[in-house]
Amino acid sequence: MAEPEDDKVLEHYRALGRDEPPSELDARILDAARRAATSRSSRRRWALPASIAAVIVLSVSVALQVQRERSDVADQLAAPAEGGKAVTPAAPAAPSASDNLMRAPALERKLEEAPAGRSAQPGRLSRQPGEASPEKWLARIGELRREGRDDEANRQLAEFRRRFPDYRIPEPLRQEIEPR
Amino acid sequence: MEASDEQLMLAYAAGDATAFETLYARHKGGLYRFVLRGIKERGIAEELFQEIWVRVIEARQRYAPQARFTTWLYTIAHNRMVDHWRKRGLNVVPLARDDPDDPAPLEPAAEAAREPQRQAETNEQLERLGRALHALPPAQREAFLMREEGGLSLAEIATATGSNEEAVKSRLRYAVAKLREALDG
């Protein structure tokens, strides 16, 4: 406090003691923090290799399937082909393995970009894939409110607050979306 | 050079658990006293204290260093305490009560603090101060504790409590006046 008449109050307040949290409480909180950091970094560590493995498995299985289908078609067309008709293999029904493998790096890039995008916008709330941004979500709730769909607006607002408990809704918007 | 709170929080968000340990060590005492002296009941205060830090941990990805880390921390603490009062069926309106013309009356405990004590003068004064602190209206006590324990500026207290600087200034003035009154007995 800058006001001189506060000195006596502050001096006595500080003399009340410097209570500190008990060590078990410290340990619980620090343990929770460590676990959270570890689970995140372990997810990061495995995310890329796991995605590459998944792409490879998917590509190989698609390639095998396409190969099987092609040989079935070739078998079925073998007899008429002998009758002098040129047989053109059907257009591939599914991407080839090489197509898939060509696409894999693009998919990997997306996976790598996701966290980088988040860190580039530290103020943004993290979102599940496909979920609207908080701003869009609030705008949608406002629309519901204007349309008179209050039940749905209330439900969405409650869900929003559950998902983003620390999000501070700007005042004009808050008045618009809160139950009247 | 020592890392700032904001740098530590960003490092923790990136997975550095030791950054959190440093941050926690810096702020645990002030935040603990803020909650303990705001709530009174130690068991509940400790639960809330833990919940606040869990919120910090959970929200690490959303942390944006646009304001001081301390402001963000005490905003979370303020919100948790408001939730606590709501759950206990206490109206949160008194939290915002800061009308200088209508200060809340002192509770009986504070009135009692004015009575002569038989203990030594220093202990007596401290006891009175403690009681007067508990008897303050929540918004005044919160502003005083945020200032003292969190080191928050008027503007930062206003941000953390969703108020404005003038209101915070007024709360602080009344809080200090009542504490002074209790000390002077």
PDB file of C-alpha atoms in Angstrom, chain A:
ATOM      1  CA  MET A   1       0.000   0.000   0.000  1.00  0.00           C
ATOM      2  CA  ALA A   2       1.300   3.401  -0.875  1.00  0.00           C
ATOM      3  CA  GLU A   3      -0.640   5.328   1.738  1.00  0.00           C
ATOM      4  CA  PRO A   4       1.526   6.132   4.776  1.00  0.00           C
ATOM      5  CA  GLU A   5      -1.276   5.589   7.263  1.00  0.00           C
ATOM      6  CA  ASP A   6      -1.322   1.952   6.211  1.00  0.00           C
ATOM      7  CA  ASP A   7       2.106   1.197   7.604  1.00  0.00           C
ATOM      8  CA  LYS A   8       0.858   0.176  11.008  1.00  0.00           C
ATOM      9  CA  VAL A   9      -1.809  -2.065   9.500  1.00  0.00           C
ATOM     10  CA  LEU A  10       0.631  -3.723   7.151  1.00  0.00           C
ATOM     11  CA  GLU A  11       3.234  -4.207   9.836  1.00  0.00           C
ATOM     12  CA  HIS A  12       0.718  -5.946  12.061  1.00  0.00           C
ATOM     13  CA  TYR A  13      -0.809  -7.890   9.188  1.00  0.00           C
ATOM     14  CA  ARG A  14       2.602  -9.286   8.277  1.00  0.00           C
ATOM     15  CA  ALA A  15       3.144 -10.187  11.897  1.00  0.00           C
ATOM     16  CA  LEU A  16       0.120 -12.487  11.707  1.00  0.00           C
ATOM     17  CA  GLY A  17       2.496 -15.053  10.296  1.00  0.00           C
ATOM     18  CA  ARG A  18       3.547 -16.583   7.044  1.00  0.00           C
ATOM     19  CA  ASP A  19       1.336 -19.646   6.841  1.00  0.00           C
ATOM     20  CA  GLU A  20       2.498 -22.083   4.190  1.00  0.00           C
ATOM     21  CA  PRO A  21       0.686 -25.087   2.723  1.00  0.00           C
ATOM     22  CA  PRO A  22       1.496 -28.396   4.440  1.00  0.00           C
ATOM     23  CA  SER A  23       4.107 -30.504   2.688  1.00  0.00           C
ATOM     24  CA  GLU A  24       1.580 -33.255   1.779  1.00  0.00           C
ATOM     25  CA  LEU A  25      -0.453 -30.693  -0.089  1.00  0.00           C
ATOM     26  CA  ASP A  26       2.666 -29.469  -1.901  1.00  0.00           C
ATOM     27  CA  ALA A  27       3.489 -33.043  -2.835  1.00  0.00           C
ATOM     28  CA  ARG A  28      -0.018 -33.746  -4.198  1.00  0.00           C
ATOM     29  CA  ILE A  29      -0.029 -30.632  -6.377  1.00  0.00           C
ATOM     30  CA  LEU A  30       3.498 -31.105  -7.678  1.00  0.00           C
ATOM     31  CA  ASP A  31       2.748 -34.732  -8.424  1.00  0.00           C
ATOM     32  CA  ALA A  32      -0.367 -33.761 -10.406  1.00  0.00           C
ATOM     33  CA  ALA A  33       1.681 -31.193 -12.327  1.00  0.00           C
ATOM     34  CA  ARG A  34       4.398 -33.717 -13.132  1.00  0.00           C
ATOM     35  CA  ARG A  35       1.896 -36.342 -14.257  1.00  0.00           C
ATOM     36  CA  ALA A  36       0.174 -33.842 -16.524  1.00  0.00           C
ATOM     37  CA  ALA A  37       3.473 -32.753 -18.083  1.00  0.00           C
ATOM     38  CA  THR A  38       4.629 -36.336 -18.529  1.00  0.00           C
ATOM     39  CA  SER A  39       1.417 -37.543 -20.109  1.00  0.00           C
ATOM     40  CA  ARG A  40       1.553 -34.679 -22.574  1.00  0.00           C
ATOM     41  CA  SER A  41       5.178 -35.192 -23.500  1.00  0.00           C
ATOM     42  CA  SER A  42       4.690 -38.944 -23.810  1.00  0.00           C
ATOM     43  CA  ARG A  43       1.728 -38.342 -26.098  1.00  0.00           C
ATOM     44  CA  ARG A  44       3.923 -36.061 -28.160  1.00  0.00           C
ATOM     45  CA  ARG A  45       6.689 -38.625 -28.266  1.00  0.00           C
ATOM     46  CA  TRP A  46       4.435 -41.345 -29.613  1.00  0.00           C
ATOM     47  CA  ALA A  47       2.053 -39.317 -31.737  1.00  0.00           C
ATOM     48  CA  LEU A  48       4.218 -39.082 -34.852  1.00  0.00           C
ATOM     49  CA  PRO A  49       5.538 -42.672 -34.958  1.00  0.00           C
ATOM     50  CA  ALA A  50       2.039 -43.961 -34.235  1.00  0.00           C
ATOM     51  CA  SER A  51       0.544 -41.904 -37.041  1.00  0.00           C
ATOM     52  CA  ILE A  52       3.224 -43.072 -39.482  1.00  0.00           C
ATOM     53  CA  ALA A  53       2.614 -46.692 -38.486  1.00  0.00           C
ATOM     54  CA  ALA A  54      -1.126 -46.249 -38.914  1.00  0.00           C
ATOM     55  CA  VAL A  55      -0.681 -44.735 -42.370  1.00  0.00           C
ATOM     56  CA  ILE A  56       1.633 -47.535 -43.461  1.00  0.00           C
ATOM     57  CA  VAL A  57      -0.709 -50.265 -42.196  1.00  0.00           C
ATOM     58  CA  LEU A  58      -3.664 -48.594 -43.883  1.00  0.00           C
ATOM     59  CA  SER A  59      -1.775 -48.130 -47.145  1.00  0.00           C
ATOM     60  CA  VAL A  60      -0.561 -51.714 -47.281  1.00  0.00           C
ATOM     61  CA  SER A  61      -4.017 -53.105 -46.549  1.00  0.00           C
ATOM     62  CA  VAL A  62      -5.611 -50.891 -49.223  1.00  0.00           C
ATOM     63  CA  ALA A  63      -2.923 -51.901 -51.718  1.00  0.00           C
ATOM     64  CA  LEU A  64      -3.453 -55.597 -51.008  1.00  0.00           C
ATOM     65  CA  GLN A  65      -7.205 -55.191 -51.349  1.00  0.00           C
ATOM     66  CA  VAL A  66      -6.841 -53.385 -54.684  1.00  0.00           C
ATOM     67  CA  GLN A  67      -4.432 -56.015 -55.923  1.00  0.00           C
ATOM     68  CA  ARG A  68      -6.883 -58.776 -54.953  1.00  0.00           C
ATOM     69  CA  GLU A  69      -9.765 -57.029 -56.680  1.00  0.00           C
ATOM     70  CA  ARG A  70      -7.717 -56.491 -59.810  1.00  0.00           C
ATOM     71  CA  SER A  71      -6.743 -60.141 -60.071  1.00  0.00           C
ATOM     72  CA  ASP A  72     -10.425 -61.127 -59.549  1.00  0.00           C
ATOM     73  CA  VAL A  73     -11.466 -58.834 -62.402  1.00  0.00           C
ATOM     74  CA  ALA A  74      -8.669 -60.163 -64.593  1.00  0.00           C
ATOM     75  CA  ASP A  75      -9.807 -63.727 -63.913  1.00  0.00           C
ATOM     76  CA  GLN A  76     -13.402 -62.869 -64.769  1.00  0.00           C
ATOM     77  CA  LEU A  77     -12.416 -61.114 -67.995  1.00  0.00           C
ATOM     78  CA  ALA A  78      -9.931 -63.722 -69.055  1.00  0.00           C
ATOM     79  CA  ALA A  79     -12.404 -65.789 -71.153  1.00  0.00           C
ATOM     80  CA  PRO A  80     -13.954 -62.939 -73.214  1.00  0.00           C
ATOM     81  CA  ALA A  81     -10.516 -61.486 -73.732  1.00  0.00           C
ATOM     82  CA  GLU A  82      -9.536 -64.694 -75.453  1.00  0.00           C
ATOM     83  CA  GLY A  83     -12.346 -63.976 -77.921  1.00  0.00           C
ATOM     84  CA  GLY A  84     -10.255 -61.189 -79.397  1.00  0.00           C
ATOM     85  CA  LYS A  85     -11.495 -58.258 -77.331  1.00  0.00           C
ATOM     86  CA  ALA A  86      -8.840 -56.123 -75.756  1.00  0.00           C
ATOM     87  CA  VAL A  87      -9.454 -55.782 -72.132  1.00  0.00           C
ATOM     88  CA  THR A  88      -8.535 -52.571 -70.409  1.00  0.00           C
ATOM     89  CA  PRO A  89      -8.182 -52.967 -66.698  1.00  0.00           C
ATOM     90  CA  ALA A  90     -10.851 -51.126 -64.823  1.00  0.00           C
ATOM     91  CA  ALA A  91      -9.858 -47.777 -63.410  1.00  0.00           C
ATOM     92  CA  PRO A  92      -8.497 -48.270 -59.941  1.00  0.00           C
ATOM     93  CA  ALA A  93     -11.329 -48.251 -57.475  1.00  0.00           C
ATOM     94  CA  ALA A  94      -9.068 -47.207 -54.708  1.00  0.00           C
ATOM     95  CA  PRO A  95      -5.813 -45.301 -54.484  1.00  0.00           C
ATOM     96  CA  SER A  96      -2.733 -47.377 -55.002  1.00  0.00           C
ATOM     97  CA  ALA A  97      -0.290 -48.061 -52.258  1.00  0.00           C
ATOM     98  CA  SER A  98       2.132 -45.614 -53.805  1.00  0.00           C
ATOM     99  CA  ASP A  99      -0.613 -42.975 -53.867  1.00  0.00           C
ATOM    100  CA  ASN A 100      -1.227 -43.598 -50.243  1.00  0.00           C
ATOM    101  CA  LEU A 101       2.409 -43.486 -49.376  1.00  0.00           C
ATOM    102  CA  MET A 102       2.735 -40.249 -51.296  1.00  0.00           C
ATOM    103  CA  ARG A 103      -0.038 -38.794 -49.198  1.00  0.00           C
ATOM    104  CA  ALA A 104       1.384 -39.921 -45.923  1.00  0.00           C
ATOM    105  CA  PRO A 105       3.852 -37.056 -45.525  1.00  0.00           C
ATOM    106  CA  ALA A 106       1.036 -34.567 -46.001  1.00  0.00           C
ATOM    107  CA  LEU A 107      -0.885 -36.251 -43.219  1.00  0.00           C
ATOM    108  CA  GLU A 108       2.198 -36.235 -41.019  1.00  0.00           C
ATOM    109  CA  ARG A 109       2.666 -32.558 -41.669  1.00  0.00           C
ATOM    110  CA  LYS A 110      -0.856 -31.920 -40.477  1.00  0.00           C
ATOM    111  CA  LEU A 111      -0.172 -33.825 -37.299  1.00  0.00           C
ATOM    112  CA  GLU A 112       2.984 -31.851 -36.706  1.00  0.00           C
ATOM    113  CA  GLU A 113       1.323 -28.564 -37.473  1.00  0.00           C
ATOM    114  CA  ALA A 114      -1.518 -29.036 -35.039  1.00  0.00           C
ATOM    115  CA  PRO A 115       0.402 -28.361 -31.822  1.00  0.00           C
ATOM    116  CA  ALA A 116       2.532 -25.692 -33.489  1.00  0.00           C
ATOM    117  CA  GLY A 117      -0.615 -23.878 -34.480  1.00  0.00           C
ATOM    118  CA  ARG A 118      -1.800 -23.934 -30.920  1.00  0.00           C
ATOM    119  CA  SER A 119       1.416 -22.595 -29.524  1.00  0.00           C
ATOM    120  CA  ALA A 120       1.400 -19.857 -32.123  1.00  0.00           C
ATOM    121  CA  GLN A 121      -1.877 -18.683 -30.634  1.00  0.00           C
ATOM    122  CA  PRO A 122      -1.376 -19.163 -26.932  1.00  0.00           C
ATOM    123  CA  GLY A 123      -4.476 -17.182 -26.093  1.00  0.00           C
ATOM    124  CA  ARG A 124      -6.741 -19.566 -27.894  1.00  0.00           C
ATOM    125  CA  LEU A 125      -8.546 -22.230 -25.956  1.00  0.00           C
ATOM    126  CA  SER A 126      -7.681 -25.744 -26.987  1.00  0.00           C
ATOM    127  CA  ARG A 127     -10.414 -27.421 -28.916  1.00  0.00           C
ATOM    128  CA  GLN A 128     -11.485 -30.874 -29.909  1.00  0.00           C
ATOM    129  CA  PRO A 129     -11.374 -31.555 -33.655  1.00  0.00           C
ATOM    130  CA  GLY A 130     -14.501 -30.333 -35.374  1.00  0.00           C
ATOM    131  CA  GLU A 131     -15.570 -28.224 -32.408  1.00  0.00           C
ATOM    132  CA  ALA A 132     -16.448 -24.580 -32.973  1.00  0.00           C
ATOM    133  CA  SER A 133     -14.169 -21.884 -31.591  1.00  0.00           C
ATOM    134  CA  PRO A 134     -15.396 -20.303 -28.310  1.00  0.00           C
ATOM    135  CA  GLU A 135     -16.272 -17.140 -30.210  1.00  0.00           C
ATOM    136  CA  LYS A 136     -18.286 -19.014 -32.843  1.00  0.00           C
ATOM    137  CA  TRP A 137     -19.923 -21.086 -30.184  1.00  0.00           C
ATOM    138  CA  LEU A 138     -21.002 -17.973 -28.266  1.00  0.00           C
ATOM    139  CA  ALA A 139     -22.263 -16.396 -31.499  1.00  0.00           C
ATOM    140  CA  ARG A 140     -24.334 -19.523 -32.118  1.00  0.00           C
ATOM    141  CA  ILE A 141     -25.780 -19.300 -28.602  1.00  0.00           C
ATOM    142  CA  GLY A 142     -26.666 -15.669 -29.313  1.00  0.00           C
ATOM    143  CA  GLU A 143     -28.494 -16.763 -32.476  1.00  0.00           C
ATOM    144  CA  LEU A 144     -30.432 -19.377 -30.540  1.00  0.00           C
ATOM    145  CA  ARG A 145     -31.378 -16.736 -28.004  1.00  0.00           C
ATOM    146  CA  ARG A 146     -32.571 -14.384 -30.732  1.00  0.00           C
ATOM    147  CA  GLU A 147     -34.564 -17.179 -32.324  1.00  0.00           C
ATOM    148  CA  GLY A 148     -36.308 -17.698 -29.002  1.00  0.00           C
ATOM    149  CA  ARG A 149     -34.794 -21.158 -28.547  1.00  0.00           C
ATOM    150  CA  ASP A 150     -33.955 -20.501 -24.936  1.00  0.00           C
ATOM    151  CA  ASP A 151     -33.821 -24.096 -23.777  1.00  0.00           C
ATOM    152  CA  GLU A 152     -31.260 -24.972 -26.362  1.00  0.00           C
ATOM    153  CA  ALA A 153     -29.371 -21.725 -25.700  1.00  0.00           C
ATOM    154  CA  ASN A 154     -29.281 -22.499 -21.945  1.00  0.00           C
ATOM    155  CA  ARG A 155     -28.079 -26.010 -22.601  1.00  0.00           C
ATOM    156  CA  GLN A 156     -25.348 -24.800 -24.974  1.00  0.00           C
ATOM    157  CA  LEU A 157     -24.282 -22.082 -22.546  1.00  0.00           C
ATOM    158  CA  ALA A 158     -23.997 -24.560 -19.690  1.00  0.00           C
ATOM    159  CA  GLU A 159     -21.956 -26.877 -21.887  1.00  0.00           C
ATOM    160  CA  PHE A 160     -19.780 -23.957 -23.001  1.00  0.00           C
ATOM    161  CA  ARG A 161     -19.062 -23.012 -19.382  1.00  0.00           C
ATOM    162  CA  ARG A 162     -18.257 -26.590 -18.554  1.00  0.00           C
ATOM    163  CA  ARG A 163     -15.795 -26.789 -21.473  1.00  0.00           C
ATOM    164  CA  PHE A 164     -14.245 -23.341 -20.977  1.00  0.00           C
ATOM    165  CA  PRO A 165     -14.615 -22.559 -17.273  1.00  0.00           C
ATOM    166  CA  ASP A 166     -12.049 -19.767 -17.359  1.00  0.00           C
ATOM    167  CA  TYR A 167     -13.254 -18.067 -20.519  1.00  0.00           C
ATOM    168  CA  ARG A 168     -14.294 -14.514 -19.731  1.00  0.00           C
ATOM    169  CA  ILE A 169     -17.269 -13.661 -21.936  1.00  0.00           C
ATOM    170  CA  PRO A 170     -17.152 -10.008 -23.075  1.00  0.00           C
ATOM    171  CA  GLU A 171     -19.811  -7.984 -21.278  1.00  0.00           C
ATOM    172  CA  PRO A 172     -22.088  -6.967 -24.214  1.00  0.00           C
ATOM    173  CA  LEU A 173     -22.082 -10.546 -25.492  1.00  0.00           C
ATOM    174  CA  ARG A 174     -22.679 -11.947 -22.030  1.00  0.00           C
ATOM    175  CA  GLN A 175     -25.849  -9.859 -21.659  1.00  0.00           C
ATOM    176  CA  GLU A 176     -26.983 -11.084 -25.048  1.00  0.00           C
ATOM    177  CA  ILE A 177     -26.519 -14.771 -24.388  1.00  0.00           C
ATOM    178  CA  GLU A 178     -27.406 -15.125 -20.724  1.00  0.00           C
ATOM    179  CA  PRO A 179     -30.956 -16.141 -19.765  1.00  0.00           C
ATOM    180  CA  ARG A 180     -33.250 -13.149 -19.520  1.00  0.00           C
TER     181      ARG A 180
END
